[in-house]
């Protein structure tokens, strides 16, 4: 079944009757952008973030996008196929969205056959990029690749914990296990081995046996491949048992605080969108004027709008294809500098390191984090 689509934020259709000739000429080469985002269900809030970001950028940069066309991402193969058909029928030039792996994988071959590139804001699975390269799909990933999280975490451990006994623990979930195994392999290839590797049962109110094992192993630092709430429970149990531990985690720490706070000076490897830096100042101010906070997918979506706005401007002057412009340009965005490889992968890691201060993660470079930790000892 063809998905229902809507043309969002029309260019004041009444005025086009008064400015028809000049408007048609001015917009002849501007982009028609498709947004395939969740319209309902648990992910609808993320769809709203994308919609808000594009609306905000579009309002302050008129006559760059010819239209913004919405489709529904139901996060299934079927809805991916339906949304792809809807976008092709609408005649969009590029699609942003497809927040789930299942719908993206189903839509990519269909849209690629129609000559329509797709930019995902969220899908990190390495296999998607590998398949896109192998099959020639028109694929661009603004989201960071999954493997980059492990690389940044391993680099951080080597810089901060190389001279300390550390543990790698994970919650048994596929994501946690794969992250920890990738970190372990990365470190061991460079001659650094953890003193302790284990898993734990997530969702527990206390973790006494785990902390006893960590104490028996003699570790002083722990990387937790699991949810924020679990790290908080482990840290609280360590404090209860009098075991001094420093903690680090991955992007799952970008979550609401539960009943227990994370310990101060917890280190986290977070996506750029979770900890936008100074490059996001303009976007932050623009959202603030609307009473909104730059959080969730707002920063990545705003960055996507900035990228496509630059592409539309260059394309309107007759410069090569949209895909070539994406592959051979560097863009200044709310996420910082963005560029894409010939395979459509983002060249920058897409992750940064942050440290918890006064209950909030603050992005810092490793040298400053190292200095901060030394001062607190």
Tab-separated table of C-alpha atoms in Angstrom:
chain	number	residue	atom	x	y	z
A	1	UNK	CA	0.000	0.000	0.000
A	2	UNK	CA	1.330	3.416	-0.895
A	3	UNK	CA	2.132	5.426	2.188
A	4	UNK	CA	0.298	8.687	2.694
A	5	UNK	CA	2.633	11.611	2.129
A	6	UNK	CA	2.237	15.265	2.928
A	7	UNK	CA	3.899	18.345	1.517
A	8	UNK	CA	5.121	20.195	4.578
A	9	UNK	CA	5.739	23.920	4.953
A	10	UNK	CA	4.427	25.043	1.500
A	11	UNK	CA	5.809	28.259	0.071
A	12	UNK	CA	2.623	30.289	0.587
A	13	UNK	CA	0.806	28.979	-2.442
A	14	UNK	CA	-1.382	32.080	-2.672
A	15	UNK	CA	1.656	34.216	-3.439
A	16	UNK	CA	2.810	31.966	-6.257
A	17	UNK	CA	-0.054	33.297	-8.388
A	18	UNK	CA	1.430	36.775	-8.029
A	19	UNK	CA	5.055	35.753	-8.505
A	20	UNK	CA	4.636	32.768	-10.808
A	21	UNK	CA	7.204	33.485	-13.484
A	22	UNK	CA	10.024	34.613	-11.215
A	23	UNK	CA	9.359	31.962	-8.548
A	24	UNK	CA	9.375	29.089	-11.019
A	25	UNK	CA	12.639	30.291	-12.517
A	26	UNK	CA	14.262	30.899	-9.120
A	27	UNK	CA	13.335	27.447	-7.862
A	28	UNK	CA	13.940	25.446	-10.998
A	29	UNK	CA	17.113	23.888	-9.625
A	30	UNK	CA	16.350	23.825	-5.894
A	31	UNK	CA	16.004	20.501	-4.110
A	32	UNK	CA	12.872	18.560	-3.380
A	33	UNK	CA	13.727	16.869	-0.099
A	34	UNK	CA	11.992	13.785	1.216
A	35	UNK	CA	11.808	13.132	4.949
A	36	UNK	CA	10.957	9.533	5.815
A	37	UNK	CA	10.398	9.633	9.555
A	38	UNK	CA	8.231	7.851	12.134
A	39	UNK	CA	4.817	9.481	12.247
A	40	UNK	CA	3.458	7.480	15.184
A	41	UNK	CA	4.503	5.015	17.850
A	42	UNK	CA	7.453	5.087	20.206
A	43	UNK	CA	9.810	6.707	17.689
A	44	UNK	CA	7.439	9.518	16.710
A	45	UNK	CA	9.321	11.921	18.981
A	46	UNK	CA	12.441	11.377	16.856
A	47	UNK	CA	10.405	12.019	13.740
A	48	UNK	CA	9.259	15.276	15.316
A	49	UNK	CA	12.877	16.244	15.963
A	50	UNK	CA	13.737	15.796	12.278
A	51	UNK	CA	10.634	17.691	11.162
A	52	UNK	CA	11.345	20.557	13.562
A	53	UNK	CA	14.958	20.852	12.455
A	54	UNK	CA	14.141	21.008	8.758
A	55	UNK	CA	11.249	23.411	9.351
A	56	UNK	CA	13.462	25.714	11.383
A	57	UNK	CA	16.281	25.733	8.845
A	58	UNK	CA	13.812	26.142	5.963
A	59	UNK	CA	12.131	29.141	7.582
A	60	UNK	CA	15.412	31.021	7.895
A	61	UNK	CA	16.710	29.967	4.466
A	62	UNK	CA	13.795	30.499	2.086
A	63	UNK	CA	13.755	29.386	-1.559
A	64	UNK	CA	16.514	26.814	-1.077
A	65	UNK	CA	14.278	23.757	-0.814
A	66	UNK	CA	11.535	23.604	-3.425
A	67	UNK	CA	9.440	21.337	-1.217
A	68	UNK	CA	9.810	19.124	1.805
A	69	UNK	CA	7.832	15.925	1.348
A	70	UNK	CA	7.112	13.625	4.271
A	71	UNK	CA	6.706	9.859	4.320
A	72	UNK	CA	6.170	7.438	7.186
A	73	UNK	CA	8.960	5.228	8.489
A	74	UNK	CA	7.297	2.346	10.300
A	75	UNK	CA	10.642	0.609	10.903
A	76	UNK	CA	9.697	-2.541	8.968
A	77	UNK	CA	10.674	-3.891	5.557
A	78	UNK	CA	7.131	-3.377	4.293
A	79	UNK	CA	6.941	0.265	5.329
A	80	UNK	CA	10.423	0.824	3.896
A	81	UNK	CA	9.227	-0.390	0.498
A	82	UNK	CA	6.046	1.683	0.735
A	83	UNK	CA	7.902	4.833	1.734
A	84	UNK	CA	10.402	4.366	-1.099
A	85	UNK	CA	7.548	4.089	-3.593
A	86	UNK	CA	5.951	7.219	-2.174
A	87	UNK	CA	9.184	9.191	-2.425
A	88	UNK	CA	9.754	8.070	-6.001
A	89	UNK	CA	6.209	9.044	-6.961
A	90	UNK	CA	6.667	12.442	-5.307
A	91	UNK	CA	9.768	13.029	-7.436
A	92	UNK	CA	12.104	13.996	-4.608
A	93	UNK	CA	15.787	14.593	-5.301
A	94	UNK	CA	17.099	13.091	-2.055
A	95	UNK	CA	15.642	11.377	1.013
A	96	UNK	CA	16.702	11.980	4.605
A	97	UNK	CA	15.563	9.647	7.339
A	98	UNK	CA	14.853	5.918	7.459
A	99	UNK	CA	15.757	5.775	11.128
A	100	UNK	CA	15.666	1.970	11.363
A	101	UNK	CA	17.902	-0.610	9.712
A	102	UNK	CA	15.003	-2.746	8.445
A	103	UNK	CA	13.213	0.023	6.580
A	104	UNK	CA	16.447	1.538	5.260
A	105	UNK	CA	17.704	-1.769	3.870
A	106	UNK	CA	14.380	-2.380	2.116
A	107	UNK	CA	14.180	1.128	0.659
A	108	UNK	CA	17.754	1.591	-0.567
A	109	UNK	CA	17.667	-0.690	-3.639
A	110	UNK	CA	14.348	0.757	-4.796
A	111	UNK	CA	15.348	4.381	-4.391
A	112	UNK	CA	18.789	3.740	-5.870
A	113	UNK	CA	17.153	2.311	-8.977
A	114	UNK	CA	15.164	5.542	-9.225
A	115	UNK	CA	18.356	7.612	-8.944
A	116	UNK	CA	17.405	8.991	-5.524
A	117	UNK	CA	20.160	9.056	-2.857
A	118	UNK	CA	19.344	8.403	0.797
A	119	UNK	CA	20.972	9.942	3.880
A	120	UNK	CA	20.428	8.210	7.209
A	121	UNK	CA	20.746	10.067	10.496
A	122	UNK	CA	20.694	7.086	12.833
A	123	UNK	CA	21.548	3.711	11.289
A	124	UNK	CA	25.067	2.737	12.365
A	125	UNK	CA	25.280	-0.918	11.327
A	126	UNK	CA	28.464	-1.480	9.327
A	127	UNK	CA	26.739	-4.092	7.158
A	128	UNK	CA	24.512	-1.460	5.536
A	129	UNK	CA	27.521	0.456	4.261
A	130	UNK	CA	29.183	-2.743	3.085
A	131	UNK	CA	26.085	-3.796	1.151
A	132	UNK	CA	25.680	-0.310	-0.292
A	133	UNK	CA	29.237	-0.395	-1.594
A	134	UNK	CA	28.874	-3.907	-2.990
A	135	UNK	CA	25.542	-3.270	-4.715
A	136	UNK	CA	26.081	0.324	-5.759
A	137	UNK	CA	23.299	1.806	-3.648
A	138	UNK	CA	23.052	5.591	-3.423
A	139	UNK	CA	23.759	5.711	0.277
A	140	UNK	CA	25.088	8.406	2.603
A	141	UNK	CA	25.533	8.003	6.330
A	142	UNK	CA	25.524	11.096	8.524
A	143	UNK	CA	25.267	8.838	11.571
A	144	UNK	CA	28.568	7.502	12.888
A	145	UNK	CA	29.493	3.935	11.988
A	146	UNK	CA	29.145	1.438	14.827
A	147	UNK	CA	32.818	0.481	14.667
A	148	UNK	CA	33.956	4.048	15.351
A	149	UNK	CA	32.556	3.944	18.894
A	150	UNK	CA	34.867	1.066	19.775
A	151	UNK	CA	37.835	2.786	18.114
A	152	UNK	CA	37.341	5.995	20.101
A	153	UNK	CA	36.789	4.046	23.319
A	154	UNK	CA	39.971	2.029	22.778
A	155	UNK	CA	41.969	5.184	22.061
A	156	UNK	CA	40.594	6.753	25.238
A	157	UNK	CA	41.473	3.703	27.353
A	158	UNK	CA	45.012	3.646	25.945
A	159	UNK	CA	45.471	7.332	26.702
A	160	UNK	CA	43.935	7.398	30.184
A	161	UNK	CA	44.165	3.860	31.566
A	162	UNK	CA	47.240	2.254	29.978
A	163	UNK	CA	49.100	2.241	33.306
A	164	UNK	CA	46.095	1.120	35.373
A	165	UNK	CA	44.442	-2.295	35.826
A	166	UNK	CA	41.127	-2.046	34.022
A	167	UNK	CA	38.111	-4.228	33.332
A	168	UNK	CA	35.825	-4.585	30.338
A	169	UNK	CA	32.326	-5.737	31.280
A	170	UNK	CA	29.140	-6.003	29.229
A	171	UNK	CA	25.451	-6.663	29.788
A	172	UNK	CA	25.035	-9.710	27.541
A	173	UNK	CA	23.050	-7.817	24.903
A	174	UNK	CA	24.326	-8.017	21.333
A	175	UNK	CA	25.228	-4.333	21.262
A	176	UNK	CA	27.094	-4.424	24.570
A	177	UNK	CA	28.921	-7.633	23.778
A	178	UNK	CA	29.977	-6.500	20.314
A	179	UNK	CA	31.189	-3.145	21.615
A	180	UNK	CA	33.305	-4.690	24.362
A	181	UNK	CA	34.723	-7.362	22.066
A	182	UNK	CA	35.666	-4.732	19.495
A	183	UNK	CA	37.380	-2.639	22.178
A	184	UNK	CA	39.203	-5.683	23.507
A	185	UNK	CA	40.431	-6.712	20.054
A	186	UNK	CA	41.551	-3.170	19.274
A	187	UNK	CA	43.506	-2.906	22.516
A	188	UNK	CA	45.098	-6.341	22.302
A	189	UNK	CA	46.266	-5.667	18.749
A	190	UNK	CA	48.261	-2.798	20.258
A	191	UNK	CA	49.583	-4.807	23.163
A	192	UNK	CA	47.234	-3.693	25.929
A	193	UNK	CA	45.170	-6.328	27.730
A	194	UNK	CA	42.412	-5.838	30.291
A	195	UNK	CA	42.975	-7.313	33.744
A	196	UNK	CA	39.397	-8.586	33.863
A	197	UNK	CA	36.655	-9.322	31.312
A	198	UNK	CA	33.174	-10.390	32.342
A	199	UNK	CA	29.474	-9.919	31.779
A	200	UNK	CA	26.704	-9.063	34.186
A	201	UNK	CA	22.957	-9.416	34.426
A	202	UNK	CA	21.327	-6.081	33.530
A	203	UNK	CA	18.347	-4.484	35.195
A	204	UNK	CA	19.284	-5.428	38.757
A	205	UNK	CA	18.737	-3.215	41.805
A	206	UNK	CA	22.153	-4.192	43.178
A	207	UNK	CA	25.318	-5.839	41.797
A	208	UNK	CA	27.167	-7.203	44.870
A	209	UNK	CA	28.724	-10.273	43.246
A	210	UNK	CA	29.970	-8.327	40.226
A	211	UNK	CA	31.636	-5.730	42.413
A	212	UNK	CA	33.232	-8.464	44.508
A	213	UNK	CA	34.674	-9.976	41.337
A	214	UNK	CA	35.991	-6.593	40.257
A	215	UNK	CA	37.579	-6.134	43.682
A	216	UNK	CA	39.150	-9.599	43.584
A	217	UNK	CA	40.596	-8.824	40.134
A	218	UNK	CA	42.298	-5.746	41.583
A	219	UNK	CA	41.019	-3.347	38.925
A	220	UNK	CA	40.629	0.383	39.452
A	221	UNK	CA	38.936	1.312	36.183
A	222	UNK	CA	35.902	-0.246	34.486
A	223	UNK	CA	34.459	0.137	30.997
A	224	UNK	CA	30.765	-0.787	31.078
A	225	UNK	CA	29.194	-1.957	27.830
A	226	UNK	CA	25.633	-1.487	28.950
A	227	UNK	CA	22.898	0.951	29.870
A	228	UNK	CA	23.291	4.084	31.953
A	229	UNK	CA	21.057	2.742	34.726
A	230	UNK	CA	23.231	-0.375	35.091
A	231	UNK	CA	26.442	1.619	35.341
A	232	UNK	CA	24.826	3.754	38.056
A	233	UNK	CA	23.847	0.627	40.019
A	234	UNK	CA	27.347	-0.859	39.707
A	235	UNK	CA	28.925	2.414	40.830
A	236	UNK	CA	26.579	2.680	43.823
A	237	UNK	CA	27.398	-0.899	44.838
A	238	UNK	CA	31.126	-0.200	44.522
A	239	UNK	CA	30.775	2.804	46.811
A	240	UNK	CA	28.782	0.710	49.286
A	241	UNK	CA	31.507	-1.931	49.365
A	242	UNK	CA	34.267	0.661	49.562
A	243	UNK	CA	35.801	-0.299	46.209
A	244	UNK	CA	37.269	2.809	44.486
A	245	UNK	CA	36.530	2.555	40.772
A	246	UNK	CA	36.557	4.943	37.850
A	247	UNK	CA	34.033	4.323	35.079
A	248	UNK	CA	33.683	4.730	31.342
A	249	UNK	CA	30.850	3.805	28.997
A	250	UNK	CA	29.621	4.218	25.461
A	251	UNK	CA	26.847	6.107	23.724
A	252	UNK	CA	24.160	4.337	25.777
A	253	UNK	CA	25.088	6.699	28.605
A	254	UNK	CA	23.263	9.380	26.634
A	255	UNK	CA	20.000	8.583	28.412
A	256	UNK	CA	17.821	10.094	31.132
A	257	UNK	CA	19.045	9.732	34.672
A	258	UNK	CA	17.348	6.962	36.613
A	259	UNK	CA	16.892	6.660	40.349
A	260	UNK	CA	20.649	6.615	40.869
A	261	UNK	CA	22.998	9.249	39.433
A	262	UNK	CA	26.185	8.400	37.608
A	263	UNK	CA	29.320	9.162	39.606
A	264	UNK	CA	31.054	12.424	38.858
A	265	UNK	CA	33.952	12.150	36.406
A	266	UNK	CA	32.360	9.233	34.566
A	267	UNK	CA	33.800	9.233	31.026
A	268	UNK	CA	31.592	8.560	28.021
A	269	UNK	CA	32.120	8.052	24.304
A	270	UNK	CA	29.107	9.859	22.865
A	271	UNK	CA	27.887	10.651	19.373
A	272	UNK	CA	28.396	14.200	18.129
A	273	UNK	CA	24.657	14.762	18.232
A	274	UNK	CA	24.542	13.936	21.931
A	275	UNK	CA	27.238	16.451	22.850
A	276	UNK	CA	27.135	19.207	20.233
A	277	UNK	CA	30.122	21.508	20.467
A	278	UNK	CA	30.681	25.179	19.610
A	279	UNK	CA	29.749	24.557	15.971
A	280	UNK	CA	26.173	23.998	17.158
A	281	UNK	CA	25.812	27.485	18.665
A	282	UNK	CA	23.680	28.842	15.810
A	283	UNK	CA	21.415	25.795	15.829
A	284	UNK	CA	21.127	25.915	19.617
A	285	UNK	CA	20.094	29.566	19.500
A	286	UNK	CA	17.604	28.943	16.697
A	287	UNK	CA	15.905	26.171	18.642
A	288	UNK	CA	15.981	28.191	21.846
A	289	UNK	CA	14.067	30.987	20.124
A	290	UNK	CA	11.311	28.439	19.538
A	291	UNK	CA	11.434	27.254	23.139
A	292	UNK	CA	13.169	24.021	22.156
A	293	UNK	CA	16.357	22.345	23.353
A	294	UNK	CA	19.022	21.033	20.974
A	295	UNK	CA	18.684	17.361	21.911
A	296	UNK	CA	17.805	13.996	20.395
A	297	UNK	CA	17.918	14.086	16.597
A	298	UNK	CA	17.560	17.843	16.333
A	299	UNK	CA	21.295	18.488	15.906
A	300	UNK	CA	21.889	15.718	13.298
A	301	UNK	CA	18.746	16.713	11.406
A	302	UNK	CA	19.704	20.388	11.423
A	303	UNK	CA	23.144	19.405	10.155
A	304	UNK	CA	21.501	17.416	7.350
A	305	UNK	CA	19.458	20.471	6.398
A	306	UNK	CA	22.621	22.589	6.381
A	307	UNK	CA	24.353	20.058	4.137
A	308	UNK	CA	21.474	19.847	1.685
A	309	UNK	CA	21.128	23.613	1.690
A	310	UNK	CA	24.763	23.933	0.614
A	311	UNK	CA	24.273	21.209	-1.989
A	312	UNK	CA	21.153	22.916	-3.352
A	313	UNK	CA	22.957	26.226	-3.689
A	314	UNK	CA	25.918	24.710	-5.523
A	315	UNK	CA	23.707	22.475	-7.635
A	316	UNK	CA	21.602	25.428	-8.737
A	317	UNK	CA	24.708	26.929	-10.340
A	318	UNK	CA	25.150	23.854	-12.483
A	319	UNK	CA	27.880	22.182	-10.442
A	320	UNK	CA	27.868	18.393	-11.062
A	321	UNK	CA	25.365	15.951	-9.488
A	322	UNK	CA	23.945	15.958	-5.986
A	323	UNK	CA	25.850	12.783	-5.126
A	324	UNK	CA	29.140	14.114	-6.448
A	325	UNK	CA	28.650	17.314	-4.475
A	326	UNK	CA	28.079	15.264	-1.324
A	327	UNK	CA	31.151	13.125	-1.984
A	328	UNK	CA	33.544	15.920	-2.883
A	329	UNK	CA	32.598	18.703	-0.480
A	330	UNK	CA	33.280	19.562	3.130
A	331	UNK	CA	30.357	21.025	5.036
A	332	UNK	CA	30.299	23.221	8.133
A	333	UNK	CA	27.404	22.018	10.264
A	334	UNK	CA	25.978	21.856	13.771
A	335	UNK	CA	27.887	18.586	14.144
A	336	UNK	CA	31.126	20.217	13.127
A	337	UNK	CA	32.926	19.466	9.884
A	338	UNK	CA	31.227	16.813	7.764
A	339	UNK	CA	32.534	15.115	4.645
A	340	UNK	CA	31.689	11.854	2.914
A	341	UNK	CA	33.848	9.200	1.303
A	342	UNK	CA	33.242	7.914	-2.203
A	343	UNK	CA	31.223	5.114	-0.542
A	344	UNK	CA	28.971	7.600	1.219
A	345	UNK	CA	30.406	6.983	4.675
A	346	UNK	CA	31.078	9.955	6.902
A	347	UNK	CA	34.832	10.462	7.061
A	348	UNK	CA	34.865	11.994	10.561
A	349	UNK	CA	34.424	9.537	13.476
A	350	UNK	CA	31.131	11.056	14.595
A	351	UNK	CA	31.938	10.384	18.269
A	352	UNK	CA	33.584	12.472	20.939
A	353	UNK	CA	34.711	11.988	24.516
A	354	UNK	CA	32.887	13.635	27.392
A	355	UNK	CA	33.212	13.682	31.161
A	356	UNK	CA	30.436	14.080	33.710
A	357	UNK	CA	30.626	17.301	35.694
A	358	UNK	CA	27.825	18.530	37.928
A	359	UNK	CA	25.533	15.880	36.542
A	360	UNK	CA	26.033	16.761	32.860
A	361	UNK	CA	28.378	15.408	30.226
A	362	UNK	CA	30.848	17.981	28.985
A	363	UNK	CA	32.757	17.387	25.763
A	364	UNK	CA	36.515	17.712	26.189
A	365	UNK	CA	39.656	16.587	24.410
A	366	UNK	CA	41.667	13.780	25.969
A	367	UNK	CA	44.486	16.055	27.115
A	368	UNK	CA	42.079	18.179	29.164
A	369	UNK	CA	40.312	15.135	30.589
A	370	UNK	CA	43.651	13.663	31.592
A	371	UNK	CA	44.639	16.887	33.332
A	372	UNK	CA	41.265	17.104	35.072
A	373	UNK	CA	41.521	13.547	36.372
A	374	UNK	CA	45.063	14.109	37.617
A	375	UNK	CA	43.957	17.203	39.533
A	376	UNK	CA	41.156	15.267	41.232
A	377	UNK	CA	43.420	12.469	42.479
